[in-house]
Every structure is written in C-alpha cells, then in structure tokens.
CSV table of C-alpha atoms in Angstrom, one decimal:
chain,number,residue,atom,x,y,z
A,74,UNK,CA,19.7,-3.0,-24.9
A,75,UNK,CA,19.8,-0.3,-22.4
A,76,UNK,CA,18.1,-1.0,-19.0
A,77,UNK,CA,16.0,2.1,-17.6
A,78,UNK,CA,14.1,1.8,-14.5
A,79,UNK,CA,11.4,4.1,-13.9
A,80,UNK,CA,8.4,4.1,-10.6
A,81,UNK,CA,6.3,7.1,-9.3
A,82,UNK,CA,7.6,8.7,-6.0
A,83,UNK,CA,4.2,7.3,-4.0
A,84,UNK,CA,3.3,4.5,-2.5
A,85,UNK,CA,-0.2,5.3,-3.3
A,86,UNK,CA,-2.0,2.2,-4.6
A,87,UNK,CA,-3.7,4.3,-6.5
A,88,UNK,CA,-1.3,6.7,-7.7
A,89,UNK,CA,-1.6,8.6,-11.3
A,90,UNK,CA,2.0,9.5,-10.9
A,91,UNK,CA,2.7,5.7,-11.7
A,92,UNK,CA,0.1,5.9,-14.7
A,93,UNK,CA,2.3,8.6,-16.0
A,94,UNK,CA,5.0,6.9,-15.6
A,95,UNK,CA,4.3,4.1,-16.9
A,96,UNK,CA,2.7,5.6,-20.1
A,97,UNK,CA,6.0,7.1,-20.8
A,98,UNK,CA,7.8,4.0,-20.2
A,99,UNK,CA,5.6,2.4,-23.3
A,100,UNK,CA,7.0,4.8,-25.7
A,101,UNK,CA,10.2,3.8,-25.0
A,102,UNK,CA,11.0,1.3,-27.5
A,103,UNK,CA,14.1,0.9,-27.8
A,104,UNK,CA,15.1,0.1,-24.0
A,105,UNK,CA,14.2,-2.3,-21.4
A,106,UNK,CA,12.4,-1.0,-18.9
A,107,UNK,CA,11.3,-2.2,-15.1
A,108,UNK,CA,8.3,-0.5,-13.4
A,109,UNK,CA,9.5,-0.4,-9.6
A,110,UNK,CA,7.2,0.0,-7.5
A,111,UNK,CA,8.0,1.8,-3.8
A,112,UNK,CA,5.4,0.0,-1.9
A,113,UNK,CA,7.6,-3.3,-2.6
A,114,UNK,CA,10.6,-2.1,-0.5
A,115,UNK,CA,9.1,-0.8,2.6
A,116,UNK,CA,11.1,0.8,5.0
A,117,UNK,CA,11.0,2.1,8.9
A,118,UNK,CA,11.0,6.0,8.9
A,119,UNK,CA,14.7,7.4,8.7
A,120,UNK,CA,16.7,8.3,11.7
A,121,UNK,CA,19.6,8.7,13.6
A,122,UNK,CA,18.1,6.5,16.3
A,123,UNK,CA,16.8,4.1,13.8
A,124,UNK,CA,20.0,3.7,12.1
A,125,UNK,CA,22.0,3.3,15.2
A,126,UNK,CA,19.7,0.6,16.6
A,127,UNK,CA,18.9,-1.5,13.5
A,128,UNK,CA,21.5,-0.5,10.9
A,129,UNK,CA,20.2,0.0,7.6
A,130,UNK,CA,17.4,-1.7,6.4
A,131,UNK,CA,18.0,-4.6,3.3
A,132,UNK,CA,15.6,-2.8,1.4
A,133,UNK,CA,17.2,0.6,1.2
A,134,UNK,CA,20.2,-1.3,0.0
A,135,UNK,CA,17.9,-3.3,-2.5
A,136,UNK,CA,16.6,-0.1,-4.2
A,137,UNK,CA,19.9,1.6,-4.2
A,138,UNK,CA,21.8,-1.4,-6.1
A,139,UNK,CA,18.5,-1.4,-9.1
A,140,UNK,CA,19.6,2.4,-9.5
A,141,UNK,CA,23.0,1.2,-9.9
A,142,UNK,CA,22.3,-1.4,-12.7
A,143,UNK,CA,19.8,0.6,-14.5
A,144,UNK,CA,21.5,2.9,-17.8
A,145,UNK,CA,18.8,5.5,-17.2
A,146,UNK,CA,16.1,6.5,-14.6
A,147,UNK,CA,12.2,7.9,-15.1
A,148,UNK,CA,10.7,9.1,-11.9
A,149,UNK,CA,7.1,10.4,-11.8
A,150,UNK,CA,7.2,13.0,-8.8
A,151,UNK,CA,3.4,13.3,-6.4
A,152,UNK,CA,3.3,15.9,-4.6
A,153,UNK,CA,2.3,17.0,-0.7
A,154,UNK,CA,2.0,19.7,0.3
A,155,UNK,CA,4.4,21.5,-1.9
A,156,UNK,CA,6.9,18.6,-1.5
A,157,UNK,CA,7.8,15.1,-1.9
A,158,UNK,CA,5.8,12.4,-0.6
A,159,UNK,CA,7.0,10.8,2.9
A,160,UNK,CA,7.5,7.3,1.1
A,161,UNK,CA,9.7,8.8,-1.6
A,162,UNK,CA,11.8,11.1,0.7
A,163,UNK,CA,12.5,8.2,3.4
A,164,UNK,CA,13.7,5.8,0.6
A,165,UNK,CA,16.5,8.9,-0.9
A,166,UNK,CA,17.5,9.0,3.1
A,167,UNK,CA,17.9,5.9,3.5
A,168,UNK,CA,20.1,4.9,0.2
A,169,UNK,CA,21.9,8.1,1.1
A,170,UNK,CA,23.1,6.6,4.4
A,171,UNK,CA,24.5,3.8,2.1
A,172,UNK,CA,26.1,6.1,-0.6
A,173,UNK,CA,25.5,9.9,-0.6
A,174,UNK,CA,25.1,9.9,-4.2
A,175,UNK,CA,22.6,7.6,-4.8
A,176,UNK,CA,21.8,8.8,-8.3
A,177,UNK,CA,25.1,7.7,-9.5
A,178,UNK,CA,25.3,10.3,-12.2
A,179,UNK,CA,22.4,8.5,-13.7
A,180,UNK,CA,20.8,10.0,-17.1
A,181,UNK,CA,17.2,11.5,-15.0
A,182,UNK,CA,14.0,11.6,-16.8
A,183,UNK,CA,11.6,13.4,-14.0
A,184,UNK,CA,7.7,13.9,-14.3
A,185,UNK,CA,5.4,14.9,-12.5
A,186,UNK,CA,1.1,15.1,-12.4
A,187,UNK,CA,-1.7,16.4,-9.9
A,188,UNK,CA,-5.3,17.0,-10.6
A,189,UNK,CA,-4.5,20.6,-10.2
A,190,UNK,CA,-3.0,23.5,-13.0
A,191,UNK,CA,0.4,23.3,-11.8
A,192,UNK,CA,0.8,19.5,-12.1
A,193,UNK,CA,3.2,19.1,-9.3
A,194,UNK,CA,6.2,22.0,-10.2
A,195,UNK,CA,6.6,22.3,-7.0
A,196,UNK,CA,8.0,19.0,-6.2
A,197,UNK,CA,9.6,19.3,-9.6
A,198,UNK,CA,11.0,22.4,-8.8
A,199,UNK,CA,12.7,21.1,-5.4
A,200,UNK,CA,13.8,17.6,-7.5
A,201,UNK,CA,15.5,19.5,-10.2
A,202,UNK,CA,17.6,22.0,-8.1
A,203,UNK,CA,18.4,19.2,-5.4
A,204,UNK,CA,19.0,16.2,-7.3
A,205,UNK,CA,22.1,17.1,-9.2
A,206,UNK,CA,23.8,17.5,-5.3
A,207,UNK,CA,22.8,13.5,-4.7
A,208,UNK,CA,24.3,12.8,-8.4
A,209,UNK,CA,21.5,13.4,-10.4
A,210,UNK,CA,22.0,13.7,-14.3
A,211,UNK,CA,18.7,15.7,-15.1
A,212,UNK,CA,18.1,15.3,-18.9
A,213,UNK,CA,14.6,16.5,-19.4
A,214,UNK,CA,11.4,16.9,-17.4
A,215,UNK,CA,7.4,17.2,-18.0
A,216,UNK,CA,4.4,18.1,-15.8
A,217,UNK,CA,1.3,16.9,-16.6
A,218,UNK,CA,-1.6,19.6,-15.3
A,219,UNK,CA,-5.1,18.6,-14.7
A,220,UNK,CA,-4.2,14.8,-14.6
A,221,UNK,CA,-8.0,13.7,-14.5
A,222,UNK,CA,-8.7,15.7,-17.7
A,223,UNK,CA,-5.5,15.1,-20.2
A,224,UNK,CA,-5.2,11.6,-18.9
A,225,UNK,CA,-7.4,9.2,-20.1
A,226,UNK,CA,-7.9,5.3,-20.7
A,227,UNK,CA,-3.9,4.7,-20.0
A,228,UNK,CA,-2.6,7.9,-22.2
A,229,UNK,CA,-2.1,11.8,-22.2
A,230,UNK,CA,-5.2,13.0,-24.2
A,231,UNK,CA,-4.1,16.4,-24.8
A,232,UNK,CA,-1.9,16.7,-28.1
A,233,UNK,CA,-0.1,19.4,-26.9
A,234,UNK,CA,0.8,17.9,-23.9
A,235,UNK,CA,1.6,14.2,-25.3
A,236,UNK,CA,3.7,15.6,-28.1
A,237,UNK,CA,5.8,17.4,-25.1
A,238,UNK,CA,6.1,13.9,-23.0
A,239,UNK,CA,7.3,12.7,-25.9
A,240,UNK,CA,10.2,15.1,-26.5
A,241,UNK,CA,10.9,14.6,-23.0
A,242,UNK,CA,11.2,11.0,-23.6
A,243,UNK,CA,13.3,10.8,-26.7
A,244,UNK,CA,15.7,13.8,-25.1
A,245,UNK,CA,15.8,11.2,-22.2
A,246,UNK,CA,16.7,8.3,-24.4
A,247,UNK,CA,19.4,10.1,-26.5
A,248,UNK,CA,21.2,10.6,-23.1
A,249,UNK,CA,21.1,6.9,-21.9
C-alpha cells in the first residue's frame, strides 16, 4: 500500500487548513495515510547565526526523513498576509539546509482554504511556481473559498466544490 503523508502548513491549533486536509485524506482509500502535524516538530527560527551556533535542529531532520519515506505528499497551504505561514516557511528552511530538495520529486497534492473568496491562491500561487525548484512534483491542487460556509461537520458541503477536491484527490492518487 502506498504511504502518503499529508499536514496543513500551520501550527494553528485550530487550523481549518488541517480540517481540509484531513477530509481529503479520508477519501483516500486506497493508501495509508499519516496526518503530521507541524506543531510536533518545533523548531528555533532559521538563520545563518542559528545554524552556525547550534547546527541543525533534530527536528528539521525528523520531518525531512517522513518526506522521504512517504510515496506521495498532501499539504493544506494557510495563508498570511499573502504568503506562507512563519511555522511552515521556517520548517522548508530548515530541511533545505539538510538537502536543498526537500521534496524529493515527491508526487504534490497542495490545498489550500481561508474564510475569504479567494481561499488562499495566493499562497497557492507562490507554492506552485516555487515548489517544483525545491523538487516538487505538483500533481493537482484545490482551494477551498469561504471555509466557514462550504465546510461543515468535518466535510466540503458545497457539491461543486467537493466533487472538485475529489478530482484533485484521485488525479493525486494516480500519480503516487
């Protein structure tokens, strides 16, 4: 059985970036998937200064080896301001300092959600034309507008939208 991990780019306790993710890791049948979980690897902000003084933290390595076993990844992409979070962009730095391609050519499902229309495309946006240059595979990708109203009770409400997550998904799968 093929091994797919998948996590939301937060480390919001709260975050509906890991509800979307995790919904789509449910229709995935046919694969074994691990929720990770970003708050479980912490990690001192990157720098040159950090680096030289204390190396590279275990954790960065930690993350970077479950990329490496995994047949397939699903990200769920929150947004700030325009842009990744600070949790999700200090963990690619780090695991880059270990090996610059840290998605190992890795079959890519990305998503993304925000209560607002544009569901996160702009951190979608940046992930899909820089991933690829840290060895990103990008298969498919889906943004979920208006999180609080097509997502309810643990699933995407809005047919339209749930029969595109799932095209997404099975696009995904084929690749893995």
């Amino acid at each position: 059985m093929k091994k797919i991990i998948a996590f939301a780019g937060s480390n919001s306790k709260k975050s509906i970036n890991k509800e979307l993710v995790i919904y789509a890791s449910g229709l995935q049948q046919e694969a074994e998937v691990s929720i990770l979980d970003l708050n479980n690897y912490p990690l001192p902000m990157y720098g040159v200064d950090e680096e030289m003084e204390n190396g590279i933290p275990e954790n960065a390595a930690k993350f970077l080896e479950k990329i490496k076993e995994a047949d397939g990844i699903v990200i769920s992409l929150a947004e700030h301001n325009g842009n990744f979070t600070v949790a999700f962009k200090n963990i690619i730095d780090w695991m880059s300092r270990i090996e610059q391609k840290v998605w190992h050519n890795k079959p890519l499902l990305l998503l993304s959600t925000s209560p607002g229309a544009r569901g996160g495309a702009s951190a979608m946006e940046i992930a899909k034309n820089g991933f690829p240059h840290i060895g990103a595979n990008v298969i498919a990708n889906f943004s979920l507008p208006k999180f609080y109203d097509n997502f309810k009770n643990g699933s995407v409400v809005n047919e339209e939208f749930n029969q595109k997550i799932k095209e997404a998904v099975t696009t995904f799968l084929k690749a893995v």
